XYZ file of C-alpha atoms in Angstrom:
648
model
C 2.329 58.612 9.881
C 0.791 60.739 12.104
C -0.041 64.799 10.910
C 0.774 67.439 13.674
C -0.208 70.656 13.896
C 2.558 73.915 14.038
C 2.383 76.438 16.501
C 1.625 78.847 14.461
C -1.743 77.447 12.926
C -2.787 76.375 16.129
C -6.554 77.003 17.595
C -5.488 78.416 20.475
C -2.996 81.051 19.395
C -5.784 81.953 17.045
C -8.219 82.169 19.466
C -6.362 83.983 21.924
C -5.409 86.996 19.430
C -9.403 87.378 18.659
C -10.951 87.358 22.465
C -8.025 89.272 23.255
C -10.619 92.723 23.156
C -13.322 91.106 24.053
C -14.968 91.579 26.910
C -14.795 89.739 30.212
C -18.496 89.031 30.741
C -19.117 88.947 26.749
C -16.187 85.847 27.275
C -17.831 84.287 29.934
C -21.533 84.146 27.981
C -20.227 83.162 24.547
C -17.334 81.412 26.002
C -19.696 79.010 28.411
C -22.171 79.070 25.523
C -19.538 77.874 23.024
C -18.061 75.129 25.174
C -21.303 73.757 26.235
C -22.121 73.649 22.150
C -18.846 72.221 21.207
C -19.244 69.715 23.666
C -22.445 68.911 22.531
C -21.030 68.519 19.615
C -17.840 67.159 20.049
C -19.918 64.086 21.667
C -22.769 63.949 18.645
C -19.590 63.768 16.474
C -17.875 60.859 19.059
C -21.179 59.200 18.923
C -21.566 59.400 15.647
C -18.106 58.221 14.655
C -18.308 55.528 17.097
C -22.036 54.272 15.826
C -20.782 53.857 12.496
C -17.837 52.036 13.199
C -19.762 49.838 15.698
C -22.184 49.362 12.714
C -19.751 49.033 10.071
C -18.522 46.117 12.171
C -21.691 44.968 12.477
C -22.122 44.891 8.510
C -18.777 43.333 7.909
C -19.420 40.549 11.096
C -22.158 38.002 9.637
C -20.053 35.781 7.286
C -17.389 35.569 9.619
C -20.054 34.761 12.885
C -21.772 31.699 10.781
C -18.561 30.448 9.679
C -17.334 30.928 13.038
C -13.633 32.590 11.536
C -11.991 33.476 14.459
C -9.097 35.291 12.566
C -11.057 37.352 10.326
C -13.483 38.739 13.365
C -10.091 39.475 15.635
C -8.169 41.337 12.338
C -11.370 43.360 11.776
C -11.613 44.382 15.689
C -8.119 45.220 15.139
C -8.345 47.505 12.236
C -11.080 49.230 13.811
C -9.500 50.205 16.938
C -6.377 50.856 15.336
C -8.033 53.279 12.865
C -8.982 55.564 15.151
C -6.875 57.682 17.764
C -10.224 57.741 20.140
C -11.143 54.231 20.075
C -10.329 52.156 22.677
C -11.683 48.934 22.347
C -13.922 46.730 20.212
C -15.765 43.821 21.007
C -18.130 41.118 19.114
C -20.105 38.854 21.249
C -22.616 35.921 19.866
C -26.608 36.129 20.473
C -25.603 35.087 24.157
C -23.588 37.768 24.858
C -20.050 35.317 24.775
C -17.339 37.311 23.610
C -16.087 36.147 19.806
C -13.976 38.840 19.480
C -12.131 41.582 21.179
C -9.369 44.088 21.061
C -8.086 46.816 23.928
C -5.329 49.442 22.894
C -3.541 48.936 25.898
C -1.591 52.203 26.148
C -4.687 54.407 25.992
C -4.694 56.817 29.350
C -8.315 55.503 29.757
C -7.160 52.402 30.245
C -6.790 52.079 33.880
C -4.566 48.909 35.507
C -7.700 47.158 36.463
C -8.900 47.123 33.375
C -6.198 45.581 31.500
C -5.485 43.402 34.401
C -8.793 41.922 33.357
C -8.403 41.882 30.083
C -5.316 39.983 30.048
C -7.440 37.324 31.916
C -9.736 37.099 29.061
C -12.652 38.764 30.941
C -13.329 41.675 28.296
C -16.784 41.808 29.579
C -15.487 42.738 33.424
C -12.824 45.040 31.807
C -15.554 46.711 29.623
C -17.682 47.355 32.378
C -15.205 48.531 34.522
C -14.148 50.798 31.784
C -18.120 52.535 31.757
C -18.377 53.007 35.136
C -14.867 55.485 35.622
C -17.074 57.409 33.462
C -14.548 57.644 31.092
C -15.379 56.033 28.292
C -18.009 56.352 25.360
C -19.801 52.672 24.316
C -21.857 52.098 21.550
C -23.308 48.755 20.323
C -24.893 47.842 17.271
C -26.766 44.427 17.029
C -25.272 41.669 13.881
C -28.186 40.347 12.120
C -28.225 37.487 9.370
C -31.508 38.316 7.648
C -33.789 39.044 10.139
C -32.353 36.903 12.904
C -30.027 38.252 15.602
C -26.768 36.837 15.809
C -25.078 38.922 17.983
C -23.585 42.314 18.705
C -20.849 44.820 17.731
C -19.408 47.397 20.561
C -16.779 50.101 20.000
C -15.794 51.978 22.881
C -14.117 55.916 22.331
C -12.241 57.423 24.912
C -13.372 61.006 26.208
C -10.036 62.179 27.292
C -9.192 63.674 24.000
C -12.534 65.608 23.840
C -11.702 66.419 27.888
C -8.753 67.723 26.879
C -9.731 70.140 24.285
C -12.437 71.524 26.816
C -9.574 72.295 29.491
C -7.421 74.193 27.174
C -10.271 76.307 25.658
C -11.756 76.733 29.807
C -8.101 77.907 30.436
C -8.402 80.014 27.465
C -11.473 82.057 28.467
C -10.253 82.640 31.705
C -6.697 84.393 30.456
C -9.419 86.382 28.265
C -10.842 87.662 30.902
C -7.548 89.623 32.117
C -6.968 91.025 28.614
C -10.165 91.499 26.436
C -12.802 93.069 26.420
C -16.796 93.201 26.157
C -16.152 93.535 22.398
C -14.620 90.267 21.749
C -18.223 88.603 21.816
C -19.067 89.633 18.848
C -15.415 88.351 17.090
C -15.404 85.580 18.982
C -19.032 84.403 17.891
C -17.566 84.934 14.443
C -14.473 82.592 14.970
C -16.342 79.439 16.826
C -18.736 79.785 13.824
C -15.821 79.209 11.687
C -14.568 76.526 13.769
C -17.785 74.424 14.103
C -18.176 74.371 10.220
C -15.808 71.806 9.658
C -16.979 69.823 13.090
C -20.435 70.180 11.287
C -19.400 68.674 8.211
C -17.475 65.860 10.186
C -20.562 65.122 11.690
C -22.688 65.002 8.357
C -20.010 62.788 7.232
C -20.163 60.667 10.137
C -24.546 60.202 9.577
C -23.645 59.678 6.378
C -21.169 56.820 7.429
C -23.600 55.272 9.413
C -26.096 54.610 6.569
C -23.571 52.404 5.436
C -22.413 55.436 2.431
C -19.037 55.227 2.531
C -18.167 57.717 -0.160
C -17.990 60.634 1.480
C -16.619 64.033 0.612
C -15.191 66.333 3.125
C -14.561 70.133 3.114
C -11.629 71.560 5.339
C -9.376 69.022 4.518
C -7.272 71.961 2.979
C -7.147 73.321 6.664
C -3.455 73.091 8.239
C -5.209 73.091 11.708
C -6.465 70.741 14.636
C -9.483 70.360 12.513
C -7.780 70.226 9.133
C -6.053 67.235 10.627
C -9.594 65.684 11.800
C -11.168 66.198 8.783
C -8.093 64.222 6.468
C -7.808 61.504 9.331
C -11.440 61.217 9.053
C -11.349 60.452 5.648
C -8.864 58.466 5.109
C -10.863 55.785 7.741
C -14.144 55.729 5.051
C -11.107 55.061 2.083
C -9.917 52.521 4.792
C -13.217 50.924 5.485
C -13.886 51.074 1.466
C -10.778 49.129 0.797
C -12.102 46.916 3.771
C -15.266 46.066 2.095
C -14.462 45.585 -1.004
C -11.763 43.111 0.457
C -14.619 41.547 2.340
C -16.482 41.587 -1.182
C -13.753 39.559 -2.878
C -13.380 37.472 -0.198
C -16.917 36.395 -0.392
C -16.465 35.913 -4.076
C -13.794 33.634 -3.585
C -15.435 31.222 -1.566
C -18.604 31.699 -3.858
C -16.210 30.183 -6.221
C -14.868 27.061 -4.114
C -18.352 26.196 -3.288
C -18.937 25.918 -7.021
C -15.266 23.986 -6.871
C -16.394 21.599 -4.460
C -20.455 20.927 -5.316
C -19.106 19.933 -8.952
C -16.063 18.326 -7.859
C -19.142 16.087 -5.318
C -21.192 15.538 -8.539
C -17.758 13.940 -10.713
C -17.335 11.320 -7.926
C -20.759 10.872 -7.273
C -21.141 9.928 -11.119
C -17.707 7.679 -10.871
C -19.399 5.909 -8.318
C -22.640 5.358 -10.292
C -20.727 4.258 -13.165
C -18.118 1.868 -11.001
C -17.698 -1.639 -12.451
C -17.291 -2.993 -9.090
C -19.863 -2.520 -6.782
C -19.702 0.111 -3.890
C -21.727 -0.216 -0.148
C -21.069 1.833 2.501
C -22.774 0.716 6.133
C -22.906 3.019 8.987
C -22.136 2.581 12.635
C -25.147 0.447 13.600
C -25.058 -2.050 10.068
C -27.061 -0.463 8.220
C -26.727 0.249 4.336
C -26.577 4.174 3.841
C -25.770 3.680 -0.106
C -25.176 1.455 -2.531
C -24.432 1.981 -6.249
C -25.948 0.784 -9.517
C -23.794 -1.998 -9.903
C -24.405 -3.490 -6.377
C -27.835 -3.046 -6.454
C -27.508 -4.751 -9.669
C -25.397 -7.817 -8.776
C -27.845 -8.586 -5.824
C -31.073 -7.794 -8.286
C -32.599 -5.181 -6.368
C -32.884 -1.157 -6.051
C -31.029 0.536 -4.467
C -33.714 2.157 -2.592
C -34.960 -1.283 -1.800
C -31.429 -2.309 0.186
C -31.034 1.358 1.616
C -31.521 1.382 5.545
C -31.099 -2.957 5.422
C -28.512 -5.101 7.058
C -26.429 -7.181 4.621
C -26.981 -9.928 7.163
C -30.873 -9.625 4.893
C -28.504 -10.764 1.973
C -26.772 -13.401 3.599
C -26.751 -17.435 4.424
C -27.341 -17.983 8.527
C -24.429 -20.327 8.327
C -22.294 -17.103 6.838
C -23.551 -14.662 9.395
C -21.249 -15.290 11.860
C -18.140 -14.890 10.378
C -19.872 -11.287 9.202
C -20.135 -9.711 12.763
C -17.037 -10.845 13.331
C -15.346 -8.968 10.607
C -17.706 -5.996 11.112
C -16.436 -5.832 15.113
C -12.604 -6.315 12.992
C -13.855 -3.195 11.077
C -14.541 -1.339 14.281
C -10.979 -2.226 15.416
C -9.653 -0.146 12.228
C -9.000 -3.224 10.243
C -9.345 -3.789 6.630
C -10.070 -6.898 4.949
C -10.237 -8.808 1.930
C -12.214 -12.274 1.525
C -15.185 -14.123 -0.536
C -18.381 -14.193 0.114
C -21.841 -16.165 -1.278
C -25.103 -13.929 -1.129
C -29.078 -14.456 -2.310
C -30.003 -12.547 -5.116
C -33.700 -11.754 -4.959
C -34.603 -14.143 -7.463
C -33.317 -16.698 -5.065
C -29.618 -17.601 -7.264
C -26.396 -16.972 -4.975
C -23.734 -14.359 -6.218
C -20.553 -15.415 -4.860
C -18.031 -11.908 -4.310
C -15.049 -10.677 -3.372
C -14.828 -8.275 -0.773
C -12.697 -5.133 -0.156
C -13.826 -3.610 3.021
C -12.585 -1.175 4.990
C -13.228 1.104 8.342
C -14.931 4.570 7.818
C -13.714 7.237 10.169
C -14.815 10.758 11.373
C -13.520 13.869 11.586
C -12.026 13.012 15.519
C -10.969 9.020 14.365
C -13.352 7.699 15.812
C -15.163 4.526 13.580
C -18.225 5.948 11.842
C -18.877 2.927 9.461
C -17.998 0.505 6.686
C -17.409 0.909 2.769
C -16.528 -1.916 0.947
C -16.320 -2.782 -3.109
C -17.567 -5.881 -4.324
C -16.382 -8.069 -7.038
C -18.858 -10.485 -8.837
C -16.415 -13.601 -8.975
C -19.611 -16.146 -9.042
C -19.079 -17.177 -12.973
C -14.966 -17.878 -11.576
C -16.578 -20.182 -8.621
C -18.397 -22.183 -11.447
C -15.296 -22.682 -13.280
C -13.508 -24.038 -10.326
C -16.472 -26.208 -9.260
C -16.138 -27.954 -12.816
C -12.545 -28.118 -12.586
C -13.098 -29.865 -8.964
C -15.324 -32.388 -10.720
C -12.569 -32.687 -13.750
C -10.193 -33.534 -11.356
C -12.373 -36.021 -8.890
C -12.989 -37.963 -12.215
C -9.173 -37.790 -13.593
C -8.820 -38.967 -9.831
C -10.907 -41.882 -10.030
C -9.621 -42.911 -13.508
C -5.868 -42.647 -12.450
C -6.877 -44.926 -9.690
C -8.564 -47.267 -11.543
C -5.577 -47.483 -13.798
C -3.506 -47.911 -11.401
C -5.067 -50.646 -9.960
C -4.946 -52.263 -13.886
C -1.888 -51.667 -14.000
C -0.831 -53.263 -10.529
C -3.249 -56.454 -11.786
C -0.943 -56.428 -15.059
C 2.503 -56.484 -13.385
C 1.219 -58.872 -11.141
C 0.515 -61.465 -13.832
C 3.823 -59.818 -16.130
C 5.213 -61.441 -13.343
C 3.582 -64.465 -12.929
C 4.005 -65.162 -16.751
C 7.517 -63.624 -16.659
C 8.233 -66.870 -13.906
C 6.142 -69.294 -15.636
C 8.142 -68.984 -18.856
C 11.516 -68.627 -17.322
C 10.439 -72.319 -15.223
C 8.834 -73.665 -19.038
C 11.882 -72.312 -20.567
C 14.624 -73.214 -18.598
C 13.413 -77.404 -18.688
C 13.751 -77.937 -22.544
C 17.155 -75.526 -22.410
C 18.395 -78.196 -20.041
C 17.100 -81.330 -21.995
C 19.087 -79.714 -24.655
C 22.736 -79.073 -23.112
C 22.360 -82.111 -20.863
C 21.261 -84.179 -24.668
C 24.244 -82.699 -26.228
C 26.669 -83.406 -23.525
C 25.315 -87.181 -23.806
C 25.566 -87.264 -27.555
C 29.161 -85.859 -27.853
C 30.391 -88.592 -24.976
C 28.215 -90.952 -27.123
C 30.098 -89.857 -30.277
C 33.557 -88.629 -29.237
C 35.401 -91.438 -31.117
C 33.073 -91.667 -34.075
C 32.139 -87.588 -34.905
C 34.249 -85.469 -36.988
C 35.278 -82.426 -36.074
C 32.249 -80.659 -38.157
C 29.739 -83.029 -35.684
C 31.515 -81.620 -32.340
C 31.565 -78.297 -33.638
C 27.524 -78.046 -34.038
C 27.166 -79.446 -31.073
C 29.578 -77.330 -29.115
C 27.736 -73.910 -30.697
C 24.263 -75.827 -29.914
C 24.989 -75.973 -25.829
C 26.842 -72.312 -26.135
C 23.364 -71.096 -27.724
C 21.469 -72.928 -24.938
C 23.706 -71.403 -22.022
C 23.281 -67.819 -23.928
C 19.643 -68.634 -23.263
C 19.333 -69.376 -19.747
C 21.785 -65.992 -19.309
C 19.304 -64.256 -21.408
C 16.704 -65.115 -19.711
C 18.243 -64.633 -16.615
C 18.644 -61.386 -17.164
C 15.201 -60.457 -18.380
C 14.358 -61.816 -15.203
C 16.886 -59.443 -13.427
C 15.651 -56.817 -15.621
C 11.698 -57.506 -14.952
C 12.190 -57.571 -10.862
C 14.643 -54.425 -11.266
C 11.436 -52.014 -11.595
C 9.773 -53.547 -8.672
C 12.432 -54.292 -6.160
C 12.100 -52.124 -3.223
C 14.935 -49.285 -2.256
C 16.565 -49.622 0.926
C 18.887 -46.368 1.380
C 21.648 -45.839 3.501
C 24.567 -43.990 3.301
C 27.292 -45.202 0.736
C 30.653 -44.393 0.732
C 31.343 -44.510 -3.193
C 35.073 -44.785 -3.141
C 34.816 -47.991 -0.689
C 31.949 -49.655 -3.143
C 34.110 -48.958 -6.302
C 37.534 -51.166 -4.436
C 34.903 -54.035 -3.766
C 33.841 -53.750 -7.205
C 37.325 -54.233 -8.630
C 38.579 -56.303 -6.317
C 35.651 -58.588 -7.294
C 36.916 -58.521 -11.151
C 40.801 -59.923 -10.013
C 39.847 -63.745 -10.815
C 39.101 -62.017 -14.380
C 41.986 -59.665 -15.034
C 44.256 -62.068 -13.996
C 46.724 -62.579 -16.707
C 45.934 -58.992 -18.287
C 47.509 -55.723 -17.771
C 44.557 -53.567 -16.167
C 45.496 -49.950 -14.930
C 43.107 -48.841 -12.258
C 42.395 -44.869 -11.509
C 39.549 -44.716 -8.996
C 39.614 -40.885 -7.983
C 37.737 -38.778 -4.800
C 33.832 -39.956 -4.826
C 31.544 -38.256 -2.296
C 29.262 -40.730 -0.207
C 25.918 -40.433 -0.894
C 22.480 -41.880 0.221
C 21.237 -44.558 -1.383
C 20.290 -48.236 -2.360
C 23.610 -50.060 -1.730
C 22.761 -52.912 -3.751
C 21.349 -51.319 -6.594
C 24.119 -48.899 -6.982
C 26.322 -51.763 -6.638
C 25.315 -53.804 -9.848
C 25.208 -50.198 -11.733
C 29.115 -50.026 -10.672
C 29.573 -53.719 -11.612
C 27.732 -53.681 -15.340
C 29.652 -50.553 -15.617
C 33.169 -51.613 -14.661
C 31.980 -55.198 -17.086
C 31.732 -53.187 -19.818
C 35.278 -51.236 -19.529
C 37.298 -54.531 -19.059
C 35.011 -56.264 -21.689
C 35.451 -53.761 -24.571
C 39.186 -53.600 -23.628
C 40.300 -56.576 -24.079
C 42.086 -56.265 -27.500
C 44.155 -53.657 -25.644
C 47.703 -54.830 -24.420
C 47.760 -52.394 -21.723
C 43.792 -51.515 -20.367
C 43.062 -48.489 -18.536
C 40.066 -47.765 -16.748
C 39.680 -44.787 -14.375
C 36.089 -44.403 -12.075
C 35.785 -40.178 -10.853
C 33.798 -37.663 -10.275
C 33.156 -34.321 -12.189
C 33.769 -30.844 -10.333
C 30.582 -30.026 -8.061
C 27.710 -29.197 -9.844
C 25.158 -26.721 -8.525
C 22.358 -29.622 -8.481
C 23.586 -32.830 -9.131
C 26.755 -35.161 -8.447
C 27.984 -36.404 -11.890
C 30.088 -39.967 -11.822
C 32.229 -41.856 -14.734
C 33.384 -44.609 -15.515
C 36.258 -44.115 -18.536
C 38.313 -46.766 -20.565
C 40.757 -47.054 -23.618
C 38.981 -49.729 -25.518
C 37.055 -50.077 -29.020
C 34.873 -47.384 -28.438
C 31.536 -46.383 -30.337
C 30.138 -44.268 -32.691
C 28.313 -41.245 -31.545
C 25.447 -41.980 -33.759
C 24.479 -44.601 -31.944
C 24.694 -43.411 -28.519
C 20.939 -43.092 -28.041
C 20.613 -46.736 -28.083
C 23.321 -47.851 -25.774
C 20.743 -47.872 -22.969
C 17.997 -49.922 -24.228
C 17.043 -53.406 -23.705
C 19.063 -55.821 -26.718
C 20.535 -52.986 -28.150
C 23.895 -54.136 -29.220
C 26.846 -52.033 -31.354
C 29.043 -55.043 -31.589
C 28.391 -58.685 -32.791
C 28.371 -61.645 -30.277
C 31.358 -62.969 -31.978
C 33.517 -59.607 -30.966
C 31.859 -59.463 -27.861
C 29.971 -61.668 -25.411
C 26.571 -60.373 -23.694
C 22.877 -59.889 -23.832
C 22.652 -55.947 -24.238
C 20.432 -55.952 -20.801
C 23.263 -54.446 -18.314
C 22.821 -50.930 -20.088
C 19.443 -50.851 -19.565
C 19.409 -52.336 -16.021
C 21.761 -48.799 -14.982
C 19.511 -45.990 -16.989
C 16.575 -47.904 -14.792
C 18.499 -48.068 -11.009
C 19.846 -44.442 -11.626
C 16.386 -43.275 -12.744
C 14.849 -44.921 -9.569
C 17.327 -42.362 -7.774
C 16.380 -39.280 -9.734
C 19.642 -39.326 -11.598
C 20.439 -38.893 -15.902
C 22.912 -41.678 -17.595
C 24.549 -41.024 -20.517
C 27.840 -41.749 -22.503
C 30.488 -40.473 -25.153
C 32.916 -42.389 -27.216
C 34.599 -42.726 -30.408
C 35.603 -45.943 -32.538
C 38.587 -47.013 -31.575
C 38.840 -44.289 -28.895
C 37.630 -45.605 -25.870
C 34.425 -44.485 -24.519
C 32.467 -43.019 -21.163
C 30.110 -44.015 -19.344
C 28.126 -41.097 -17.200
C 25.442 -41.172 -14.238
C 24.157 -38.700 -12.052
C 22.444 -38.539 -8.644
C 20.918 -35.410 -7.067
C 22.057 -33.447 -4.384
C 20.051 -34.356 -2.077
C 21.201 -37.897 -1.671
C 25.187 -35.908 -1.346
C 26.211 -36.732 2.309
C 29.732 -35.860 2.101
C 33.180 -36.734 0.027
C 35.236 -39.334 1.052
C 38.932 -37.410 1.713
C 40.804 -40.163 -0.288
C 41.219 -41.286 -3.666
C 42.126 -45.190 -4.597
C 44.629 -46.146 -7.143
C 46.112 -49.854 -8.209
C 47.377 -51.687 -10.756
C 46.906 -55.178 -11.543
C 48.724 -57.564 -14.370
């Protein structure tokens, strides 16, 4: 808020009642006397108020010079034109006279149109000299030192219209004194000026004192309700002003005292992370070289650090591997990070194989500045899988040889399984056709206990040649080849049954053949699994007076296609279910039921051949089924009928 001054307690109502006897030539001595002197000092006190602002500026300037803040130089320009109603301008230039800093009160009357034309056009320097040679204005610089070396400058430029202004009204005042006083105002009006330079005088002092860089100063007249009361209160509430500046400036200083202590020990925690890493660290600068390394790197390659420092890692490297480097280095350039394995020499000539994490280093603009990369020691992990290479090469080599033992031993399984079923079948038919002789021979002389032994000796001797039949059967089963094609289930299970009507003839056989999907597959194969299968149900059903035997499928599985076969005859006991499938296993005698007990096994080894499970349920007396499975995979679709007969 600015103080005014009343009418009343103005200097020139006071001055006009004392001159008002004074006399005209006494007026015109003293009077030119007194304005030349408060002139003089009017413009000691203008200098002097405008060096110690300029140097104040230049006190509060160095900090914000070196660390080039922009902000902080233009808010202190600011403040210091803005302080004071004279000031026009302020300006802070480097140590080659480029402007830093500036600020122009724009509305000042010494401001002429030219001037803030240039100014607005960022030529401060034009406007400022502009501004000197109209004559009108009041520079001072003072030069911004850090130490002892120059830096730059500090310029404040006052305006001398105020100080113009005061001299009119007091020239305008002596010369309505000379109408009306007379000869003896001199000596009254030497009396008042001396009162009215006092306080200019102390301003003054003040103003020295100021530009020592004291800022506490203490002012008389500020209990003056006059031009110069106002002056002396305005002047010192600036030096509170420029106190509270500094010490702002002080705390300032101590704050970023304080980060730099932040920052130097926040520097020395990751510098001791990185000297303490497990894993060890490299960075490589823009032309390959290695700028640091860590303990654990230099470690891992036994060296010093000092000794890799300024070295390419191509020094570490195989010639065979340093291709592939540059070309991930030039990847690195491209802003690309990468992770691979690589074998190095250790000094002591072993090779440390690592894993590397590398990525670009950029600068403060983007641009690629260099390499850092961690590195794992993974060389005791490439041992282990160099033995476990080995391990398997051998468990190679012995699976082959095995194999090829085991090809030699079904080769002469074979050969032995043919060589007894040829050395077994001759004596088995010396024996039935020797029995069929000696019953002719004997048919009117043998009793009926003579036929019957040899009617069970040619039965055992035909159960012989099945048997061994079968083991045959059984023996070429695991060997045959697979020929698959796609198989239409529900067509393979009608030429299955129809193939049992010689049989069933004469018994009362309900058939149930439901929707079977057609699969892929071994035609034949699948074929004899359907026809043991089917064997079974009409075998085991005989003492039935009504059979029933249904072939289906079970709702879709998520993996696997599950088929039955199901009858109504004797059944089985649970317990015994795990041998149903094995070669001669048998649950019922050979005088219940005729067979060898191969036909199980023959299906668990077809359906395994496909991938599939068998299995069966059953109860004594409560019929029984009989379960296989084939994968997905061989599923080709579902045939959109089902198939039902009957046959008597």
């Amino acid at each position: 808020m600015v103080e005014t001054v009343s009418r009343r307690n103005s200097i020139t109502r006071r001055l006009s009642l004392i001159v008002g006897g004074a006399l005209v030539a006494a007026v015109l001595v003293v009077g030119g006397l007194a304005l030349l002197e408060q002139r003089r000092q009017l413009t000691r006190a203008l200098e002097t108020k405008a060096a110690s602002l300029a140097q104040f500026m230049a006190q509060v300037s160095p900090i914000s010079i070196l660390s080039l803040n922009f902000v902080e130089m233009n808010n202190n320009v600011r403040k210091v034109v803005l302080t004071d109603d004279e000031a026009v301008y302020a300006l802070i230039v480097n140590e080659k006279g480029i402007p830093l800093a500036y600020y122009l009160k724009d509305a000042d009357p010494a401001v002429s149109d030219e001037t803030r034309a240039l100014w607005a056009a960022r030529s401060p320097l034009a406007a400022i000299e502009a501004m000197r040679q109209s004559a009108r204005i009041l520079a001072v610089e003072a030069p911004i030192k850090a130490g002892e070396k120059l830096i730059g400058s500090a310029t404040v430029g006052f305006s001398f219209d105020r100080m113009h202004r005061a001299l009119m009204v007091q020239i305008a005042l002596i010369g309505a004194i000379l109408v009306v006083v007379t000869g003896a105002s001199l000596l009254v009006l030497v009396l008042a000026l001396r009162r009215i330079l006092q306080p200019v005088q102390a301003l003054t002092s003040a103003a020295t004192q100021i530009s020592t860089g004291d800022l506490n100063v203490a002012l008389t007249g500020t209990d003056r309700s006059d031009e110069l009361g106002v002056l002396s209160r305005a002047f010192e509430s600036m030096a509170a002003q420029l106190r509270g500046l500094i010490a702002g400036m002080a705390e300032r200083m101590a704050e970023l005292q304080r980060m730099g202590q932040a920052l130097r020990k926040s520097e020395e925690e990751f510098r001791r992370i990185v000297a303490t890493a497990s894993e060890g660290i490299v960075v490589i600068d823009l032309g390959g070289r290695i700028t640091f390394v860590n303990a654990r790197m230099a470690e891992m390659f036994c060296r010093s650090a000092a000794e890799m420092a300024g070295r390419s890692m191509t020094d570490f490297m195989f010639d065979e591997d340093v291709p592939d480097h540059k070309k991930k280095m030039e990847n690195r350039s491209r802003g690309l990070s990468e992770n691979y394995e690589r074998r190095y020499r250790r000094s002591d000539g072993q090779v440390v194989w690592t894993h590397v994490s590398a990525t670009p280093i950029t600068d403060d603009s983007g641009q690629y500045a260099g390499s850092f990369g961690m590195f794992t020691d993974i060389t005791e992990r490439k041992r282990a899988e160099e033995e476990v290479h080995k391990l398997n090469q051998e468990l190679e080599q012995r699976v082959a040889e095995r194999t090829a033992q085991l090809e030699a031993a079904n080769k002469e399984l074979e050969a032995f399984a043919y060589s007894v079923s040829h050395d077994l079948r001759a004596p088995l038919r010396h024996i039935d056709g020797f029995v069929g002789l000696l019953k002719k021979k004997s048919a009117a002389t043998a009793d009926e206990q003579s036929r019957h032994y040899m009617d069970t000796i040619s039965d055992a001797a035909r159960r012989m040649g099945t048997l061994i039949d079968d083991l045959l059967s059984f023996s070429r089963m695991g060997r045959a080849e697979m020929t698959r094609t796609e198989i239409d289930l529900g067509e393979l299970v009608q030429e299955v049954i129809q193939e049992f009507e010689p049989e069933t003839k004469g018994r009362a056989v309900d058939w149930r053949a439901g929707a079977l999907p057609v699969i892929n597959g071994d035609r034949a194969m699948l074929r004899m699994v359907l026809v043991n299968l089917i064997s079974n149900a009409l075998k085991f059903t005989q003492p039935r007076e009504r059979a029933q035997i249904e072939v289906g499928c079970l709702p879709e599985q998520a993996t696997e296609t599950v088929v039955f076969v199901r009858d109504n005859g004797v059944g089985f006991d649970m317990q015994y279910a795990g041998k149903l499938f094995g070669v001669f296993q048998r649950l019922h005698g050979v005088e219940e039921f005729e067979g060898t007990g191969i036909g199980l096994a023959n299906v668990r080894r077809v359906i395994g051949r496909h991938g599939g499970r068998t299995w069966a349920e059953g109860k004594v007396d409560g019929g029984a089924t009989f379960y296989f499975s084939l994968p997905q995979a061989s599923l080709k679709g579902e045939s959109p009928h089902g198939h039902s007969s009957s046959a008597d």
